[in-house]
Coordinates of C-alpha atoms and ligand atoms in Angstrom, one line a residue:
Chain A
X25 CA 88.3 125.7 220.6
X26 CA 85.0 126.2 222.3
X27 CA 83.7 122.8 223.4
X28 CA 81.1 124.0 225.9
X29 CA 78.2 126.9 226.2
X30 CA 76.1 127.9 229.5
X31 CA 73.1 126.4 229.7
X32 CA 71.6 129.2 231.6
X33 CA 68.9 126.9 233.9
X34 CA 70.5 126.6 237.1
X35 CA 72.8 129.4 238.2
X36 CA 75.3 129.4 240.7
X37 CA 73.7 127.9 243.8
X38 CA 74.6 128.2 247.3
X39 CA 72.5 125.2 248.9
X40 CA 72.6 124.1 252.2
X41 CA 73.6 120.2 252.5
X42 CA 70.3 118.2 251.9
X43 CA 69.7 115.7 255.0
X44 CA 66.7 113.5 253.8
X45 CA 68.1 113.1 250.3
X46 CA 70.1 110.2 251.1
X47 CA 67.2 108.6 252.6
X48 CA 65.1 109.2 249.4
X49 CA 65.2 105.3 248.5
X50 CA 62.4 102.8 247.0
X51 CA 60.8 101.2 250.0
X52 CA 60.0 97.4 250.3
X53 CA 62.3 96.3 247.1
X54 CA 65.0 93.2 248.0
X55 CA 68.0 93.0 245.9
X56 CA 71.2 91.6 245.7
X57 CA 74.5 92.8 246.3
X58 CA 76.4 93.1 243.6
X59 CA 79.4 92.0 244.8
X60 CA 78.7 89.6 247.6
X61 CA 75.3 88.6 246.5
X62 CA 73.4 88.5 249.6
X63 CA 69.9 89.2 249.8
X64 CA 69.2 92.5 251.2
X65 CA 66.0 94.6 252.3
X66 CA 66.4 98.6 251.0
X67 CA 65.9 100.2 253.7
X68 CA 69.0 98.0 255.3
X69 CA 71.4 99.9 252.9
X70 CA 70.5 103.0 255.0
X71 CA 71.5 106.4 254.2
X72 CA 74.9 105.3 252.7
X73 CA 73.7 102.9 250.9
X74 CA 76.1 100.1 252.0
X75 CA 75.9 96.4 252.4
X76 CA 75.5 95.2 255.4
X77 CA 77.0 92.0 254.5
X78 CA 80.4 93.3 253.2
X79 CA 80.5 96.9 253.3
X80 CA 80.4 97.2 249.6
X81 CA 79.2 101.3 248.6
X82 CA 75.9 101.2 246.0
X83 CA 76.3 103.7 243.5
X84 CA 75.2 106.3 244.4
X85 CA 74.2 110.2 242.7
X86 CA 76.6 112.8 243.6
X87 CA 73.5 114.9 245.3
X88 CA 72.5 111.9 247.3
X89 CA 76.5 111.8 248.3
X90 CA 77.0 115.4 248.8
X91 CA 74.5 115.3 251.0
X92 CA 75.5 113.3 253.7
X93 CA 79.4 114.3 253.2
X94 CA 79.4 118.2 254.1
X95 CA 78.1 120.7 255.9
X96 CA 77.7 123.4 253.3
X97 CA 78.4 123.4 249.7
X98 CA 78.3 126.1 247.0
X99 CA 78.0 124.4 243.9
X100 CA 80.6 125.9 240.3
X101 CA 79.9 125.5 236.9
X102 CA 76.1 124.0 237.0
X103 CA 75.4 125.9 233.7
X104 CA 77.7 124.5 231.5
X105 CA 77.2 122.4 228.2
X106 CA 78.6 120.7 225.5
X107 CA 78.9 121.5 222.4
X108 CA 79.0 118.2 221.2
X109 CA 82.1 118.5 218.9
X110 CA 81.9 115.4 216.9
X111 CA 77.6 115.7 216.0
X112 CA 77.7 112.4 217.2
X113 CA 74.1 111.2 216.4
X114 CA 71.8 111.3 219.5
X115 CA 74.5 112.2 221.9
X116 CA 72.4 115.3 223.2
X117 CA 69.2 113.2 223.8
X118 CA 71.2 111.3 225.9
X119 CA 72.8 114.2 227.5
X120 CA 69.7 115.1 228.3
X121 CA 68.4 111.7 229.7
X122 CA 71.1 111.8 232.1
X123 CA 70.1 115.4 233.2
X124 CA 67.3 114.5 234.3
X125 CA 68.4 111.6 236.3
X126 CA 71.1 112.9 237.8
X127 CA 70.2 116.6 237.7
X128 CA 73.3 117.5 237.2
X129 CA 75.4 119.3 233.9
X130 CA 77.5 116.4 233.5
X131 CA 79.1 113.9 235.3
X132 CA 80.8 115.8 237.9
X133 CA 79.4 117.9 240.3
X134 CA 81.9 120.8 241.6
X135 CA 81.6 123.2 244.5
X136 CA 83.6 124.9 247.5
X137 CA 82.8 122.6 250.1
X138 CA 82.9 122.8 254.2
X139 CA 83.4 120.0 256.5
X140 CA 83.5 121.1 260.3
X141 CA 84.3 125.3 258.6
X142 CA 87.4 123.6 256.8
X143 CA 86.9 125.5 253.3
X144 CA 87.7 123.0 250.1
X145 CA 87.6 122.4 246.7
X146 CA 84.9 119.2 246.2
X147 CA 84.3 117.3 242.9
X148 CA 82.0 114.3 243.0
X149 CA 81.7 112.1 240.1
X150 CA 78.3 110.4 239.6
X151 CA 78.1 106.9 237.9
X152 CA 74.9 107.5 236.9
X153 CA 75.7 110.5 234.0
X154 CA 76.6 107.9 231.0
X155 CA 78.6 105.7 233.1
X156 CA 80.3 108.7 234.6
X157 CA 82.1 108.7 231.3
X158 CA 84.5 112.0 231.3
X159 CA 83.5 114.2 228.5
X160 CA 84.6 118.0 227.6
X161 CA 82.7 119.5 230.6
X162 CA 83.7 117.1 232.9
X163 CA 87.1 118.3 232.4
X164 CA 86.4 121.8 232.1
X165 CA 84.7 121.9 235.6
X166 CA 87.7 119.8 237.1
X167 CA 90.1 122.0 235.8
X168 CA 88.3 124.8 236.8
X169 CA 87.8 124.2 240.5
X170 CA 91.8 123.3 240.5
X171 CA 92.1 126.7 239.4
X172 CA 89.8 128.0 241.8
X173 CA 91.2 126.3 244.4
X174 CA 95.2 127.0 243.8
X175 CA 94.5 130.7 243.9
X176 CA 92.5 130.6 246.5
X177 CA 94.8 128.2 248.1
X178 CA 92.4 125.4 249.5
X179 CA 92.8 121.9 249.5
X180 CA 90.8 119.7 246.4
X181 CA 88.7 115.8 247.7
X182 CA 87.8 114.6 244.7
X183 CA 85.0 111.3 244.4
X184 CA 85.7 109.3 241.3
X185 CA 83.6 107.0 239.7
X186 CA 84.2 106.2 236.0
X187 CA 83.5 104.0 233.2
X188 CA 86.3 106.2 231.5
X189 CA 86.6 108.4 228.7
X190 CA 83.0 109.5 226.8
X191 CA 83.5 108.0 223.2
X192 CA 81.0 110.7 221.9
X193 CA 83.1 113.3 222.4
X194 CA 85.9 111.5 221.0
X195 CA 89.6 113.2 220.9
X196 CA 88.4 116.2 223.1
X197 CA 87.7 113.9 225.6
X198 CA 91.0 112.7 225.2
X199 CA 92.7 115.9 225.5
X200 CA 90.8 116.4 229.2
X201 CA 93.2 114.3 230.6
X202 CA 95.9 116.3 230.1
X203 CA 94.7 119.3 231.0
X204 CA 92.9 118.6 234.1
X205 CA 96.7 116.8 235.0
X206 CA 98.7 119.9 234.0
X207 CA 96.2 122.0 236.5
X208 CA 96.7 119.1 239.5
X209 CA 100.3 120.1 238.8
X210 CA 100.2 123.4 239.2
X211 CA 97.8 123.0 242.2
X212 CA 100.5 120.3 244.0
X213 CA 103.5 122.8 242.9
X214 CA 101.5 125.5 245.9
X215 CA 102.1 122.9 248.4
X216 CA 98.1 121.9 248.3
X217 CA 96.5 119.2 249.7
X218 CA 94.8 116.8 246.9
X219 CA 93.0 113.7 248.5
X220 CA 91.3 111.2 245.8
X221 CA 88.5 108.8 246.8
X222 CA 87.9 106.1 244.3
X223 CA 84.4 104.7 244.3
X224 CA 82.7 102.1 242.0
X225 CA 84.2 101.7 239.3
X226 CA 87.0 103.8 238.2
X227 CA 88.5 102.9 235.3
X228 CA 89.9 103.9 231.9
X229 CA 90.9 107.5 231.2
X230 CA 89.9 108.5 234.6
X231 CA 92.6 106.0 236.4
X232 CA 95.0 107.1 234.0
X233 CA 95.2 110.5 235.5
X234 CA 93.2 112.2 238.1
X235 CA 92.4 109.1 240.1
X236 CA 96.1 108.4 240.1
X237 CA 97.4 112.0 241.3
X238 CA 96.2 112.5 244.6
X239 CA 98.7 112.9 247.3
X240 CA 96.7 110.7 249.2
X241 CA 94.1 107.9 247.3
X242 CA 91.6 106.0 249.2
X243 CA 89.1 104.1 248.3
X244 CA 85.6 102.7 249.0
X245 CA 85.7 98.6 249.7
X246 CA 85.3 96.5 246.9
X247 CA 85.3 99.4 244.1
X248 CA 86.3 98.2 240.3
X249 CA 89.4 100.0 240.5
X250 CA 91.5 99.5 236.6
X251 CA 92.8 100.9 233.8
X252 CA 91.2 98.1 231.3
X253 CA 87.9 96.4 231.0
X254 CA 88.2 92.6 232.3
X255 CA 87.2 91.3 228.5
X256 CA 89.7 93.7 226.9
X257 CA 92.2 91.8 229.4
X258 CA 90.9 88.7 228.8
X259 CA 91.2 89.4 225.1
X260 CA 94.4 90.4 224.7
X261 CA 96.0 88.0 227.1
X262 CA 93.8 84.9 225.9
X263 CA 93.0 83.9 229.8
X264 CA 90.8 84.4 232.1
X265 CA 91.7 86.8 234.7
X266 CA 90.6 86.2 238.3
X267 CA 87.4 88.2 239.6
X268 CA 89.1 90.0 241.7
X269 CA 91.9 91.7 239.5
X270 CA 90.5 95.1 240.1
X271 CA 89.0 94.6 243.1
X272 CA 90.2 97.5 245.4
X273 CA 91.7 95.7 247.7
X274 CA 94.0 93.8 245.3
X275 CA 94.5 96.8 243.9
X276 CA 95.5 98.0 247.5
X277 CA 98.0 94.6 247.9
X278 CA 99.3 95.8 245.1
X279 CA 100.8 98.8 246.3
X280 CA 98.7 101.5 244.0
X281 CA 95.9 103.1 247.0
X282 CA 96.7 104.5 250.4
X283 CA 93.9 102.9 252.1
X284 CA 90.2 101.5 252.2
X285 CA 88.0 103.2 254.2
X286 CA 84.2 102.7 254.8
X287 CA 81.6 104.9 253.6
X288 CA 80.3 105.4 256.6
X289 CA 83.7 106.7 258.5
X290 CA 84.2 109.0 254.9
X291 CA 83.5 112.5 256.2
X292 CA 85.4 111.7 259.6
X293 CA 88.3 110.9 257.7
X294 CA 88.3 113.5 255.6
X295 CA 87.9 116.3 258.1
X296 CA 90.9 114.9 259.7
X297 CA 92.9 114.8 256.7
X298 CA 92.0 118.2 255.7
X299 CA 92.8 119.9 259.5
X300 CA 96.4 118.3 259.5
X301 CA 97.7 119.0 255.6
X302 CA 96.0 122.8 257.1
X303 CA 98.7 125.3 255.2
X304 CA 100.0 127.4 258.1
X305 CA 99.5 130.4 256.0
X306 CA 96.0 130.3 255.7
Chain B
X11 CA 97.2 97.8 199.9
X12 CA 97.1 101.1 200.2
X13 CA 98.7 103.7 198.1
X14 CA 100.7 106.2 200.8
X15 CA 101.1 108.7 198.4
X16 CA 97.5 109.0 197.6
X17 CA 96.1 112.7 199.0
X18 CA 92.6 111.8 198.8
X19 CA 92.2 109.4 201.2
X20 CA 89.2 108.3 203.3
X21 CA 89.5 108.4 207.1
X22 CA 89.7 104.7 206.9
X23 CA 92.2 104.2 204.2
X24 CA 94.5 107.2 206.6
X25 CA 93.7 104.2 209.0
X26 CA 94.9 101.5 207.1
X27 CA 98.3 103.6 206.2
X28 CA 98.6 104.0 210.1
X29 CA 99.1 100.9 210.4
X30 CA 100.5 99.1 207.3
X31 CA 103.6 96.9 208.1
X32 CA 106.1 98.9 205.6
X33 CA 106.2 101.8 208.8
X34 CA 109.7 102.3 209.7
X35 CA 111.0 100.5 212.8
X36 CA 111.7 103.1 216.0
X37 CA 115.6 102.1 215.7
X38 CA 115.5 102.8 211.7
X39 CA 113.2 106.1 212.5
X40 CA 115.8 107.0 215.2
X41 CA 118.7 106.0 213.5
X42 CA 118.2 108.1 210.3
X43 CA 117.0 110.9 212.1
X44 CA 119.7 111.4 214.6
X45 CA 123.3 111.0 214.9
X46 CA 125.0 108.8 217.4
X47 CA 122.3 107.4 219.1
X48 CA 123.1 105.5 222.4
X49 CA 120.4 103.3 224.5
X50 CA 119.6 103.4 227.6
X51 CA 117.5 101.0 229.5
X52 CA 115.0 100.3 232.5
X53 CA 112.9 102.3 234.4
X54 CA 115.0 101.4 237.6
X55 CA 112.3 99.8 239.4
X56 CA 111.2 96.6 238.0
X57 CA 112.4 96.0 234.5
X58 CA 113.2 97.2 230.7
X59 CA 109.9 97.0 228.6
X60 CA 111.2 97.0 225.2
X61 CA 108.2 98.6 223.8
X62 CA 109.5 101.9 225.0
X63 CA 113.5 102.5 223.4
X64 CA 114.7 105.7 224.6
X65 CA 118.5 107.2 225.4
X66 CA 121.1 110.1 224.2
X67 CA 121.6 111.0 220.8
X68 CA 122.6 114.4 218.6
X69 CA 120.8 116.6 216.6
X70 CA 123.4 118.4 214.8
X71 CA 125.7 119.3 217.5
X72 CA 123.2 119.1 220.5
X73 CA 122.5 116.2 222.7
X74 CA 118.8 115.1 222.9
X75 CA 116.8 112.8 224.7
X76 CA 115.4 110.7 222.3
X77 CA 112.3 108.0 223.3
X78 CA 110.3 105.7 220.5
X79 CA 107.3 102.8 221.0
X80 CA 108.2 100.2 219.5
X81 CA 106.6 97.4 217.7
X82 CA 109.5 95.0 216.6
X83 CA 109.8 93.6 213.6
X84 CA 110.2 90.0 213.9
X85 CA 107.8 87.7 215.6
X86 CA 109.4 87.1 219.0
X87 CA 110.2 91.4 218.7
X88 CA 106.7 91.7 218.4
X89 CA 105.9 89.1 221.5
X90 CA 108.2 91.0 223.5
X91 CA 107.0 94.5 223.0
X92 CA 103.4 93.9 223.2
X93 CA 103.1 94.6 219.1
X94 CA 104.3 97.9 220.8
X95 CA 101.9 98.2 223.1
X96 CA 103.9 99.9 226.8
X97 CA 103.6 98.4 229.7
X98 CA 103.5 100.8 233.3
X99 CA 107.6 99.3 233.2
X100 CA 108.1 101.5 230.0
X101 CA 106.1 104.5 230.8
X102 CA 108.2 104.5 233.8
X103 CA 111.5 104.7 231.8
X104 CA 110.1 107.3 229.6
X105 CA 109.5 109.5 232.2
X106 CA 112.8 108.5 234.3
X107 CA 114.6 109.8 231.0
X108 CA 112.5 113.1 230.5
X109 CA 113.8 113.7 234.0
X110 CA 116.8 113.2 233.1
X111 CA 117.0 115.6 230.3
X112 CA 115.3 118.3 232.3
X113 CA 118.6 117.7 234.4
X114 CA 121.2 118.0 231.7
X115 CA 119.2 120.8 229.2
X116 CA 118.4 118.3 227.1
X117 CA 115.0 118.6 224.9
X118 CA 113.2 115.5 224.4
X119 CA 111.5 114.2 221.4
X120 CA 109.3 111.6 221.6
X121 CA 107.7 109.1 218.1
X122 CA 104.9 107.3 218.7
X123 CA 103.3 104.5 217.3
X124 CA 101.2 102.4 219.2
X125 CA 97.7 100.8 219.6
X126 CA 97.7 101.6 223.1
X127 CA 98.9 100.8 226.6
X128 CA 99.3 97.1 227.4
X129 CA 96.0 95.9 228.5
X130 CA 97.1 92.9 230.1
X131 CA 96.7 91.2 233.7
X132 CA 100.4 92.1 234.7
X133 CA 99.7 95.8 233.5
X134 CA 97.1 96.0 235.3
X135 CA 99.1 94.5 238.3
X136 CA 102.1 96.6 237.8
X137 CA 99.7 99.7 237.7
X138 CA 99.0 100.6 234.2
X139 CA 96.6 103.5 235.7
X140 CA 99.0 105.3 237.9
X141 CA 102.3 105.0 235.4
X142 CA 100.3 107.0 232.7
X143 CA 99.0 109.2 235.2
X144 CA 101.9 110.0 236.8
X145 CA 103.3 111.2 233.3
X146 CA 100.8 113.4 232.4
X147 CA 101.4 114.5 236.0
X148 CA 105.3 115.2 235.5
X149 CA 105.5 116.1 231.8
X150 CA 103.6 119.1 232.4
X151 CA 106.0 120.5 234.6
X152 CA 108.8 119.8 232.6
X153 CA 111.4 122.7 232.3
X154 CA 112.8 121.3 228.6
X155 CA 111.1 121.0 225.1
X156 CA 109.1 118.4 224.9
X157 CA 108.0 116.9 221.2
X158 CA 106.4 114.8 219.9
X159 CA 105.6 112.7 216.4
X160 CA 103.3 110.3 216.1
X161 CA 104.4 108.1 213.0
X162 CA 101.4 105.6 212.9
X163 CA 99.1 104.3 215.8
X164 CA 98.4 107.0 218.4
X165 CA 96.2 105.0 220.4
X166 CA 94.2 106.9 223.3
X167 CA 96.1 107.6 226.9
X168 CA 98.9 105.7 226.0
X169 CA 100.0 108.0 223.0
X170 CA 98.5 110.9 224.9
X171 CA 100.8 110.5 228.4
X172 CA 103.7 110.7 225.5
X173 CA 102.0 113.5 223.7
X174 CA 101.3 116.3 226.2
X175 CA 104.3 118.5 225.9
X176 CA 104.8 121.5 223.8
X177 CA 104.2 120.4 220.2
X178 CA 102.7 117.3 218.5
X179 CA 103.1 116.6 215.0
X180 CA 101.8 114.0 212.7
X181 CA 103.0 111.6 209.5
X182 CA 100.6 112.1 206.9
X183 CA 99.8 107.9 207.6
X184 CA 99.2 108.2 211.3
X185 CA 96.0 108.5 213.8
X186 CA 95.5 110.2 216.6
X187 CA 92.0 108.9 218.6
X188 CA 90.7 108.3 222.1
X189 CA 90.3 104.5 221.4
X190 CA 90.3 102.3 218.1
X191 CA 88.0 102.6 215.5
X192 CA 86.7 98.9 216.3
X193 CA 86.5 99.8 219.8
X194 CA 85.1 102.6 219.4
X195 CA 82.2 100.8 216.8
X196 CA 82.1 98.0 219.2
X197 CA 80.8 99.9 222.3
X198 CA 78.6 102.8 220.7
X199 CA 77.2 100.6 217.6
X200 CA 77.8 97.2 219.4
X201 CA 79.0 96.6 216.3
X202 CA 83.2 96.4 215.8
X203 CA 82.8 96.2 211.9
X204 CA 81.5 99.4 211.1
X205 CA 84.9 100.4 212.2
X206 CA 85.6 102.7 208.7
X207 CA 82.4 104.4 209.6
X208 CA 83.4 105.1 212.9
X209 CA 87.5 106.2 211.3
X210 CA 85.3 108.8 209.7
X211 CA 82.9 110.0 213.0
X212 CA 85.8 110.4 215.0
X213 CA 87.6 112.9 213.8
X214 CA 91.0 110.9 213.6
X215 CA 92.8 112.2 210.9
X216 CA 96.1 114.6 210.8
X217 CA 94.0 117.0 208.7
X218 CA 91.0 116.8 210.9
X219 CA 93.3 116.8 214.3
X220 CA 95.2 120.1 213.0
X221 CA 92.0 122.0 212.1
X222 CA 90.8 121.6 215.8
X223 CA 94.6 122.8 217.0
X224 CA 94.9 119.1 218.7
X225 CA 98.5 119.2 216.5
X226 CA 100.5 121.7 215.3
X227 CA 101.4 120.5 211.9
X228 CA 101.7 117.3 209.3
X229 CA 104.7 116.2 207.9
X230 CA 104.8 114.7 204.3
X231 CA 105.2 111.1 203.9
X232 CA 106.4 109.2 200.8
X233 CA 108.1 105.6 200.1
X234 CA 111.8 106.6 201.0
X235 CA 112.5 106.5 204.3
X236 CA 115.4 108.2 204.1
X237 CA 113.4 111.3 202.7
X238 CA 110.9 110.7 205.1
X239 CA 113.2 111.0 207.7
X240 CA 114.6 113.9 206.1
X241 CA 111.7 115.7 206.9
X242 CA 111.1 114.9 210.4
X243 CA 114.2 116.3 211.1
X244 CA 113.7 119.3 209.3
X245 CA 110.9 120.3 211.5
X246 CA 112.5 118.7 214.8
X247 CA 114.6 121.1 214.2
X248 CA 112.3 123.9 213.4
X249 CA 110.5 123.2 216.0
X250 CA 113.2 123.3 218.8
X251 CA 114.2 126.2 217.1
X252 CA 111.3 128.1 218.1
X253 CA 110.7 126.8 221.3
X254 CA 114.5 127.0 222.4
X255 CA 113.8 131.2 222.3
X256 CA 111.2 130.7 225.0
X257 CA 111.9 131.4 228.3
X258 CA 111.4 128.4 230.8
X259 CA 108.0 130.6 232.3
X260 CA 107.1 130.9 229.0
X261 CA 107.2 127.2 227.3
X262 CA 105.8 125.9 230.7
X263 CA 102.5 129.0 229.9
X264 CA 102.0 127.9 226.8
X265 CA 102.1 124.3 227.7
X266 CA 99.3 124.5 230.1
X267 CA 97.9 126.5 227.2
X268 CA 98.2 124.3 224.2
X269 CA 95.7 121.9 226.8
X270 CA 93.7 124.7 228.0
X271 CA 91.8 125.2 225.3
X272 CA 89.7 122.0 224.8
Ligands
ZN429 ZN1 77.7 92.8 249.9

């Protein structure tokens, strides 16, 4: 069935990475980090938006990450749009809410990517499109630039960032999982390179299968990193659980991530990752 | 109590039927649809979540690999599996015997009935996330039928990551959705009792499910079990039929195809 149309605004774009967008912050505000609670001035969060305190990633758009994480970027798939399957009442307001905040299609943004002229396959989830709940375009787009990328034979770095799957699209959104998992396979069956980088949070539907199928997963520090909500958990088990269940590095203890790595030290690491899983044929 | 015999039923009464306590048991759903059947246990890495039964059994005169959720039938059965909810342990063993099928020739079917995975602090631990994932990763690669039957619950990715081979069927009673009705009420409505209302938004029913393609056919349910049964292996068997004269390029095509299309 036909769950999405083109929206026909943006086009295929090829956009050179945006430099001052990461900078493009309110000024003179003091907040607290969520996660260690210190006090902090704005502008100390810098251009990655970290805390200085504890190293814990703000969540952040997928155009302010994108860029400070490539060099180039041609973006896939910008046009496309639900069809909103179930009429769920409202839904496309909201859809449209999150448009403009995000200005994205949906809560992935997709491209062919270069880091240092290494050529890959880029998805970057953003928290901010209704949680970064996975919906019918999502998992079109995903699937899609695993296509584009096994026949083109490049690697895939995928950012998630999740609340899970998006309720208004019920079942459909369901189904996503499984065929965004059946096109990692085919991907991984080439011999390609898939590297997962779990920010804040990743849970639900999303953990349950993309998150979960890299060849390598690292993650941010201190990223909500589960398959369950904390009061579903504490619900079924009739405890409380401990704060830091799904902390990323528990999760890490654990045995389930390869690594942590700062935000800062992200596009290093990735560049060096993608230069030695290099196919010798290409 | 509902009436499972009834045809015109509401979304939430199809609910209701999903889960009303006179559903067969996986043994007696196994047991009277296959000959000979003989359990195996564990995934082989960290224990035997009896949530999940699975082992060797015949249809007609061909081995199969057979797996059920299970939700136990007396109290301390229901303790133990979770009220039949898997934990990453049982997901695990499903997959470690759908590789062992692929092995030996073997199809595999597959009869669900569960809320869900476990969402508990040890799943979580144990890495509820990565066991579900890492089926959907492996089944859809598999190179022997896979099938499945959902008999009453199929609660979101932990019916899906035992639904995503080559065919899915449903009971007439049964449910197929991406999270519970109350759930579902709870976070769009903030409001867990308009659960019947949200039974009939979502789309959960087998007739609803087939006319979007998300199954490939219903199967007729009535108070015998034995008839019930009956029929389930009927269209096992049809089934396996028509996917047995499928090449291995081809079942694995239209696989990735059946998923394709949403
Ligand atoms: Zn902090």
């Amino acid at each position: 069935m036909q769950l999405f149309n083109e929206l026909k605004t943006l086009g295929q774009q090829h956009i050179k990475a945006d430099k001052k967008a990461g900078e493009r912050v309110p000024s003179g505000l003091w907040i607290a980090c969520p996660k260690c609670h210190q006090s902090l001035y704005h502008k100390d969060l810098g251009i990655y938006q970290v805390c200085p305190n504890c190293e814990y990633g703000f969540r952040i758009t997928a155009r302010e990450r994108i860029s400070w994480l490539v060099d180039d970027f041609s973006e896939l798939d910008a046009d496309m749009c639900t069809t909103d399957p179930l009429h769920f009442p409202d839904y496309k307001k909201k859809l449209e809410k999150a448009r403009v905040n995000t200005k994205l299609n949906d809560s992935i943004l997709t491209a062919i990517a270069t880091i240092q002229d290494k050529k890959f396959g880029l998805g970057i989830m953003d928290p901010n499109f209704i949680m970064g709940s996975m919906g019918s375009v999502t998992g079109e787009k995903i699937t899609r630039l695993f296509e584009k990328a096994t026949s083109e034979k490049l690697p895939v770095v995928l950012f998630t960032a999740s609340g899970g799957a998006r309720m208004q699209e019920g079942i459909f959104s369901l189904m996503q999982m499984a065929k965004i998992s059946a096109a990692i396979k085919r991907h991984s069956d080439e011999g390609l390179f898939y590297l997962t980088i779990l920010t804040d949070p990743t849970t639900g539907g999303v953990t349950a299968s993309f998150a979960m199928q890299g060849d390598l997963i690292l993650s941010e520090p201190r990223v909500l990193i589960g398959f369950a909500g904390k009061r579903v958990i504490e619900q079924t088990i009739h405890q409380k659980v401990p704060n830091n269940l799904q902390d990323a590095e528990t999760v890490l203890e654990h045995g389930f991530i390869d690594a942590i790595v700062q935000r800062r030290e992200l596009k290093k690491k990735i560049a060096w990752l993608l230069n030695i899983h290099e196919k010798g044929d290409s | 109590m509902v009436n499972i015999l009834d045809r015109k039923k509401t979304a939430a009464q199809i609910v209701a039927g999903a889960r009303n306590q006179e559903k067969m048991s996986a043994y007696d759903l196994i047991n009277g649809i296959f000959d000979d059947f003989f359990e195996l246990h564990g995934d082989r890495l960290s224990g035997d979540d009896a949530a999940i039964v699975g082992g060797i059994a015949m249809l007609a005169d061909k081995a199969v690999t057979v797996i059920a959720t299970n939700k136990g039938e007396s109290a301390q059965e229901r303790m133990l599996t979770h009220f039949g909810c898997p934990q990453p342990s049982g997901y695990r063993k499903s997959l470690r015997l759908i590789k062992q099928a692929e092995k030996f020739g073997r199809p595999v079917f597959i009869f669900v009935n569960t809320a869900g995975a476990y969402p508990g602090k040890s799943a979580e631990e144990n890495g509820q996330g990565e066991a579900l994932a890492n089926n959907l990763l492996e089944i859809s690669g598999v190179k022997v039928p896979v099938i499945t039957v959902i008999y009453g619950e199929g609660g979101s990715g932990g019916a899906l990551a035992l639904a995503c081979g080559d065919a899915v069927w449903m009971v007439e009673n049964s449910m197929y959705s991406v999270l519970s009705p109350e759930g579902f009420a709870a976070i769009l409505w903030k409001d867990s009792k308009r659960a019947d209302e949200a039974a009939e938004v979502m789309q959960l029913t087998p007739e609803k499910l087939l006319a979007q393609n998300v199954i490939e056919g219903i199967i007729p349910e009535s108070h015998s079990h034995k008839r019930v049964c009956r029929a389930i292996r009927k269209t096992m068997e049809q089934e396996l039929g028509r996917l047995s004269t499928l090449s291995t390029e081809e079942l694995l095509a239209k696989r990735y195809e059946r998923f394709r299309k949403f």
